[in-house]
mmCIF file of N, CA and C in Angstrom:
data_model
loop_
_atom_site.group_PDB
_atom_site.id
_atom_site.type_symbol
_atom_site.label_atom_id
_atom_site.label_comp_id
_atom_site.label_asym_id
_atom_site.label_seq_id
_atom_site.Cartn_x
_atom_site.Cartn_y
_atom_site.Cartn_z
ATOM 1 N N MET A 1 0.775 -1.125 0.094
ATOM 2 C CA MET A 1 -0.066 -0.070 0.004
ATOM 3 C C MET A 1 0.822 1.385 0.044
ATOM 4 N N GLN A 2 1.920 1.227 0.738
ATOM 5 C CA GLN A 2 2.798 2.280 0.739
ATOM 6 C C GLN A 2 3.436 2.716 -0.365
ATOM 7 N N ALA A 3 3.762 1.745 -1.198
ATOM 8 C CA ALA A 3 4.349 2.061 -2.575
ATOM 9 C C ALA A 3 3.435 2.593 -3.535
ATOM 10 N N ILE A 4 2.091 2.218 -3.406
ATOM 11 C CA ILE A 4 1.103 2.838 -4.234
ATOM 12 C C ILE A 4 0.898 4.206 -3.842
ATOM 13 N N ALA A 5 0.808 4.517 -2.578
ATOM 14 C CA ALA A 5 0.570 5.894 -2.072
ATOM 15 C C ALA A 5 1.771 6.798 -2.382
ATOM 16 N N ASP A 6 3.087 6.198 -2.415
ATOM 17 C CA ASP A 6 4.196 7.059 -2.690
ATOM 18 C C ASP A 6 4.335 7.269 -4.016
ATOM 19 N N ALA A 7 3.822 6.451 -4.964
ATOM 20 C CA ALA A 7 3.905 6.670 -6.488
ATOM 21 C C ALA A 7 2.797 7.770 -6.842
ATOM 22 N N ARG A 8 1.845 8.119 -6.037
ATOM 23 C CA ARG A 8 0.904 9.135 -6.461
ATOM 24 C C ARG A 8 1.371 10.538 -5.985
ATOM 25 N N THR A 9 1.318 11.503 -6.912
ATOM 26 C CA THR A 9 1.643 12.943 -6.434
ATOM 27 C C THR A 9 0.603 13.941 -6.676
ATOM 28 N N TYR A 10 0.546 14.984 -5.992
ATOM 29 C CA TYR A 10 -0.583 15.869 -6.267
ATOM 30 C C TYR A 10 -0.012 17.268 -6.020
ATOM 31 N N ALA A 11 -0.524 18.297 -6.707
ATOM 32 C CA ALA A 11 -0.069 19.571 -6.742
ATOM 33 C C ALA A 11 -0.264 20.284 -5.371
ATOM 34 N N LEU A 12 -1.058 19.813 -4.597
ATOM 35 C CA LEU A 12 -1.455 20.392 -3.190
ATOM 36 C C LEU A 12 -2.240 19.353 -2.330
ATOM 37 N N TYR A 13 -1.789 19.231 -1.128
ATOM 38 C CA TYR A 13 -2.477 18.604 -0.111
ATOM 39 C C TYR A 13 -3.093 19.488 0.816
ATOM 40 N N ILE A 14 -4.345 19.292 1.168
ATOM 41 C CA ILE A 14 -5.146 20.180 1.889
ATOM 42 C C ILE A 14 -5.454 19.342 3.251
ATOM 43 N N LEU A 15 -4.952 19.775 4.434
ATOM 44 C CA LEU A 15 -5.245 19.011 5.601
ATOM 45 C C LEU A 15 -6.092 19.959 6.432
ATOM 46 N N THR A 16 -7.272 19.566 7.004
ATOM 47 C CA THR A 16 -8.071 20.138 7.919
ATOM 48 C C THR A 16 -7.674 19.862 9.384
ATOM 49 N N ASP A 17 -7.511 21.057 10.083
ATOM 50 C CA ASP A 17 -7.249 20.883 11.497
ATOM 51 C C ASP A 17 -8.402 20.447 12.277
ATOM 52 N N TRP A 18 -8.195 20.105 13.432
ATOM 53 C CA TRP A 18 -9.237 19.515 14.212
ATOM 54 C C TRP A 18 -9.947 20.555 15.208
ATOM 55 N N ASP A 19 -9.959 21.732 14.770
ATOM 56 C CA ASP A 19 -10.536 22.699 15.720
ATOM 57 C C ASP A 19 -12.138 23.046 15.392
ATOM 58 N N ILE A 20 -12.664 22.351 14.677
ATOM 59 C CA ILE A 20 -14.061 22.273 14.372
ATOM 60 C C ILE A 20 -14.760 21.247 15.422
ATOM 61 N N PRO A 21 -15.735 21.537 16.198
ATOM 62 C CA PRO A 21 -16.316 20.484 17.047
ATOM 63 C C PRO A 21 -16.608 19.150 16.450
ATOM 64 N N PHE A 22 -16.368 18.240 17.145
ATOM 65 C CA PHE A 22 -16.570 16.827 16.602
ATOM 66 C C PHE A 22 -18.083 16.396 16.656
ATOM 67 N N VAL A 23 -18.746 15.846 15.777
ATOM 68 C CA VAL A 23 -19.970 15.495 15.723
ATOM 69 C C VAL A 23 -19.964 13.940 15.329
ATOM 70 N N ASP A 24 -20.476 13.210 16.437
ATOM 71 C CA ASP A 24 -20.519 11.571 16.225
ATOM 72 C C ASP A 24 -21.609 11.248 15.387
ATOM 73 N N ASP A 25 -21.157 10.843 14.228
ATOM 74 C CA ASP A 25 -22.137 10.345 13.232
ATOM 75 C C ASP A 25 -21.958 8.804 13.078
ATOM 76 N N GLY A 26 -21.363 8.326 13.947
ATOM 77 C CA GLY A 26 -21.256 6.716 13.849
ATOM 78 C C GLY A 26 -20.296 6.120 12.899
ATOM 79 N N THR A 27 -19.679 6.995 12.094
ATOM 80 C CA THR A 27 -18.823 6.351 10.969
ATOM 81 C C THR A 27 -17.331 6.701 11.380
ATOM 82 N N ARG A 28 -16.897 7.440 12.533
ATOM 83 C CA ARG A 28 -15.654 7.709 12.791
ATOM 84 C C ARG A 28 -15.426 6.965 14.182
ATOM 85 N N ASP A 29 -13.899 6.950 14.429
ATOM 86 C CA ASP A 29 -13.638 6.247 15.700
ATOM 87 C C ASP A 29 -13.787 7.057 16.957
ATOM 88 N N GLY A 30 -13.815 8.368 16.881
ATOM 89 C CA GLY A 30 -14.048 9.264 18.011
ATOM 90 C C GLY A 30 -13.108 10.439 18.108
ATOM 91 N N GLU A 31 -13.659 11.292 18.939
ATOM 92 C CA GLU A 31 -12.980 12.628 19.193
ATOM 93 C C GLU A 31 -11.621 12.468 19.831
ATOM 94 N N HIS A 32 -11.456 11.414 20.615
ATOM 95 C CA HIS A 32 -10.228 11.361 21.486
ATOM 96 C C HIS A 32 -8.901 10.984 20.414
ATOM 97 N N LEU A 33 -9.269 10.631 19.076
ATOM 98 C CA LEU A 33 -8.161 10.363 18.252
ATOM 99 C C LEU A 33 -7.765 11.588 17.323
ATOM 100 N N ARG A 34 -8.561 12.581 17.285
ATOM 101 C CA ARG A 34 -8.488 13.703 16.346
ATOM 102 C C ARG A 34 -7.163 14.416 16.467
ATOM 103 N N GLY A 35 -6.672 14.688 17.463
ATOM 104 C CA GLY A 35 -5.474 15.476 17.661
ATOM 105 C C GLY A 35 -4.273 14.559 17.142
ATOM 106 N N THR A 36 -4.328 13.345 17.598
ATOM 107 C CA THR A 36 -3.226 12.421 17.289
ATOM 108 C C THR A 36 -3.089 12.175 15.738
ATOM 109 N N MET A 37 -4.400 11.962 15.187
ATOM 110 C CA MET A 37 -4.381 11.680 13.784
ATOM 111 C C MET A 37 -4.095 12.748 13.009
ATOM 112 N N THR A 38 -4.355 13.997 13.361
ATOM 113 C CA THR A 38 -3.964 15.215 12.594
ATOM 114 C C THR A 38 -2.481 15.401 12.709
ATOM 115 N N GLU A 39 -1.898 15.264 13.722
ATOM 116 C CA GLU A 39 -0.439 15.344 13.878
ATOM 117 C C GLU A 39 0.260 14.220 13.015
ATOM 118 N N HIS A 40 -0.280 13.077 12.923
ATOM 119 C CA HIS A 40 0.191 12.014 12.137
ATOM 120 C C HIS A 40 0.219 12.422 10.667
ATOM 121 N N PHE A 41 -0.844 12.897 10.310
ATOM 122 C CA PHE A 41 -1.057 13.530 8.774
ATOM 123 C C PHE A 41 -0.049 14.487 8.579
ATOM 124 N N ARG A 42 -0.103 15.519 9.507
ATOM 125 C CA ARG A 42 0.938 16.541 9.478
ATOM 126 C C ARG A 42 2.332 16.228 9.182
ATOM 127 N N VAL A 43 2.760 15.336 10.020
ATOM 128 C CA VAL A 43 4.256 14.731 9.769
ATOM 129 C C VAL A 43 4.450 14.165 8.461
ATOM 130 N N ALA A 44 3.456 13.249 8.172
ATOM 131 C CA ALA A 44 3.534 12.459 6.959
ATOM 132 C C ALA A 44 3.626 13.529 5.786
ATOM 133 N N LEU A 45 2.785 14.520 5.739
ATOM 134 C CA LEU A 45 2.724 15.474 4.564
ATOM 135 C C LEU A 45 4.097 16.251 4.617
ATOM 136 N N ALA A 46 4.702 16.490 5.718
ATOM 137 C CA ALA A 46 5.863 17.277 5.858
ATOM 138 C C ALA A 46 7.049 16.589 5.147
ATOM 139 N N ALA A 47 6.843 15.213 5.254
ATOM 140 C CA ALA A 47 8.039 14.432 4.747
ATOM 141 C C ALA A 47 7.936 14.192 3.227
ATOM 142 N N ARG A 48 6.851 14.743 2.636
ATOM 143 C CA ARG A 48 6.639 14.745 1.100
ATOM 144 C C ARG A 48 7.103 16.055 0.485
ATOM 145 N N PRO A 49 7.566 15.841 -0.791
ATOM 146 C CA PRO A 49 7.982 16.912 -1.517
ATOM 147 C C PRO A 49 6.860 17.755 -1.813
ATOM 148 N N GLU A 50 5.715 17.510 -1.956
ATOM 149 C CA GLU A 50 4.556 18.293 -2.436
ATOM 150 C C GLU A 50 4.234 19.325 -1.621
ATOM 151 N N ARG A 51 3.516 20.360 -2.133
ATOM 152 C CA ARG A 51 3.025 21.451 -1.260
ATOM 153 C C ARG A 51 1.943 20.991 -0.401
ATOM 154 N N SER A 52 1.727 21.341 0.835
ATOM 155 C CA SER A 52 0.622 21.180 1.666
ATOM 156 C C SER A 52 0.226 22.438 2.457
ATOM 157 N N ILE A 53 -1.030 22.484 2.872
ATOM 158 C CA ILE A 53 -1.371 23.519 3.816
ATOM 159 C C ILE A 53 -2.365 22.885 4.780
ATOM 160 N N VAL A 54 -2.421 23.536 5.901
ATOM 161 C CA VAL A 54 -3.469 23.146 6.962
ATOM 162 C C VAL A 54 -4.510 24.346 6.963
ATOM 163 N N VAL A 55 -5.724 24.006 6.983
ATOM 164 C CA VAL A 55 -6.749 24.922 7.028
ATOM 165 C C VAL A 55 -7.444 24.868 8.460
ATOM 166 N N ARG A 56 -7.666 26.037 8.961
ATOM 167 C CA ARG A 56 -8.073 25.996 10.383
ATOM 168 C C ARG A 56 -9.432 26.995 10.481
ATOM 169 N N GLY A 57 -10.023 27.092 11.733
ATOM 170 C CA GLY A 57 -10.966 28.149 11.935
ATOM 171 C C GLY A 57 -12.444 27.714 11.534
ATOM 172 N N THR A 58 -13.198 28.579 11.266
ATOM 173 C CA THR A 58 -14.568 28.289 10.852
ATOM 174 C C THR A 58 -14.559 27.741 9.402
ATOM 175 N N ARG A 59 -15.768 27.066 9.148
ATOM 176 C CA ARG A 59 -15.866 26.430 8.038
ATOM 177 C C ARG A 59 -15.665 27.414 6.777
ATOM 178 N N GLN A 60 -16.230 28.548 6.891
ATOM 179 C CA GLN A 60 -15.976 29.588 5.845
ATOM 180 C C GLN A 60 -14.366 30.109 5.821
ATOM 181 N N ASN A 61 -13.695 30.191 6.952
ATOM 182 C CA ASN A 61 -12.391 30.368 6.805
ATOM 183 C C ASN A 61 -11.504 29.248 6.236
ATOM 184 N N ARG A 62 -11.910 27.991 6.474
ATOM 185 C CA ARG A 62 -11.338 26.918 5.905
ATOM 186 C C ARG A 62 -11.514 26.865 4.431
ATOM 187 N N LEU A 63 -12.637 27.133 3.880
ATOM 188 C CA LEU A 63 -13.152 27.201 2.459
ATOM 189 C C LEU A 63 -12.389 28.305 1.799
ATOM 190 N N SER A 64 -12.260 29.362 2.313
ATOM 191 C CA SER A 64 -11.574 30.495 1.879
ATOM 192 C C SER A 64 -10.153 30.292 1.617
ATOM 193 N N ALA A 65 -9.445 29.668 2.745
ATOM 194 C CA ALA A 65 -7.991 29.301 2.669
ATOM 195 C C ALA A 65 -7.779 28.283 1.667
ATOM 196 N N ALA A 66 -8.541 27.343 1.511
ATOM 197 C CA ALA A 66 -8.369 26.278 0.540
ATOM 198 C C ALA A 66 -8.581 26.744 -0.956
ATOM 199 N N THR A 67 -9.597 27.702 -1.065
ATOM 200 C CA THR A 67 -9.995 28.161 -2.384
ATOM 201 C C THR A 67 -8.691 29.081 -2.761
ATOM 202 N N ALA A 68 -8.249 29.850 -1.967
ATOM 203 C CA ALA A 68 -7.192 30.721 -2.273
ATOM 204 C C ALA A 68 -6.000 30.035 -2.661
ATOM 205 N N ALA A 69 -5.632 28.856 -1.950
ATOM 206 C CA ALA A 69 -4.487 28.014 -2.252
ATOM 207 C C ALA A 69 -4.683 27.467 -3.579
ATOM 208 N N ILE A 70 -5.899 26.975 -3.877
ATOM 209 C CA ILE A 70 -5.971 26.417 -5.208
ATOM 210 C C ILE A 70 -5.970 27.379 -6.349
ATOM 211 N N ASP A 71 -6.439 28.517 -6.100
ATOM 212 C CA ASP A 71 -6.458 29.525 -6.967
ATOM 213 C C ASP A 71 -5.106 29.899 -7.301
ATOM 214 N N ARG A 72 -4.179 30.030 -6.319
ATOM 215 C CA ARG A 72 -2.857 30.399 -6.564
ATOM 216 C C ARG A 72 -2.106 29.239 -7.470
ATOM 217 N N LEU A 73 -2.548 28.062 -7.348
ATOM 218 C CA LEU A 73 -1.906 26.921 -8.266
ATOM 219 C C LEU A 73 -2.407 27.164 -9.755
ATOM 220 N N VAL A 74 -3.746 27.301 -9.889
ATOM 221 C CA VAL A 74 -4.391 27.324 -11.070
ATOM 222 C C VAL A 74 -3.969 28.658 -11.760
ATOM 223 N N LEU A 75 -3.977 29.897 -11.144
ATOM 224 C CA LEU A 75 -3.770 31.004 -11.739
ATOM 225 C C LEU A 75 -2.300 31.543 -12.068
ATOM 226 N N ARG A 76 -1.519 30.712 -11.325
ATOM 227 C CA ARG A 76 0.012 31.146 -11.479
ATOM 228 C C ARG A 76 0.372 31.213 -12.975
ATOM 229 N N PRO A 77 1.305 32.143 -13.236
ATOM 230 C CA PRO A 77 1.881 32.252 -14.627
ATOM 231 C C PRO A 77 2.573 31.056 -15.101
#
């Protein structure tokens, strides 16, 4: 699996921080894992050569930050 994951590259990885309240919808393991998993993903992304950002804050702030990062990729000369 790792070889398959390593073979794929993307122009941008967007990681959502865990500062939005947890809603237990029955599909995730639980709130107690959020910080640990987010840090795991942050470390894994830092080890990759591709660009990554972490979006934080309200849902609107997250959407704005992600959209701005994508726009910079798409609109760059």
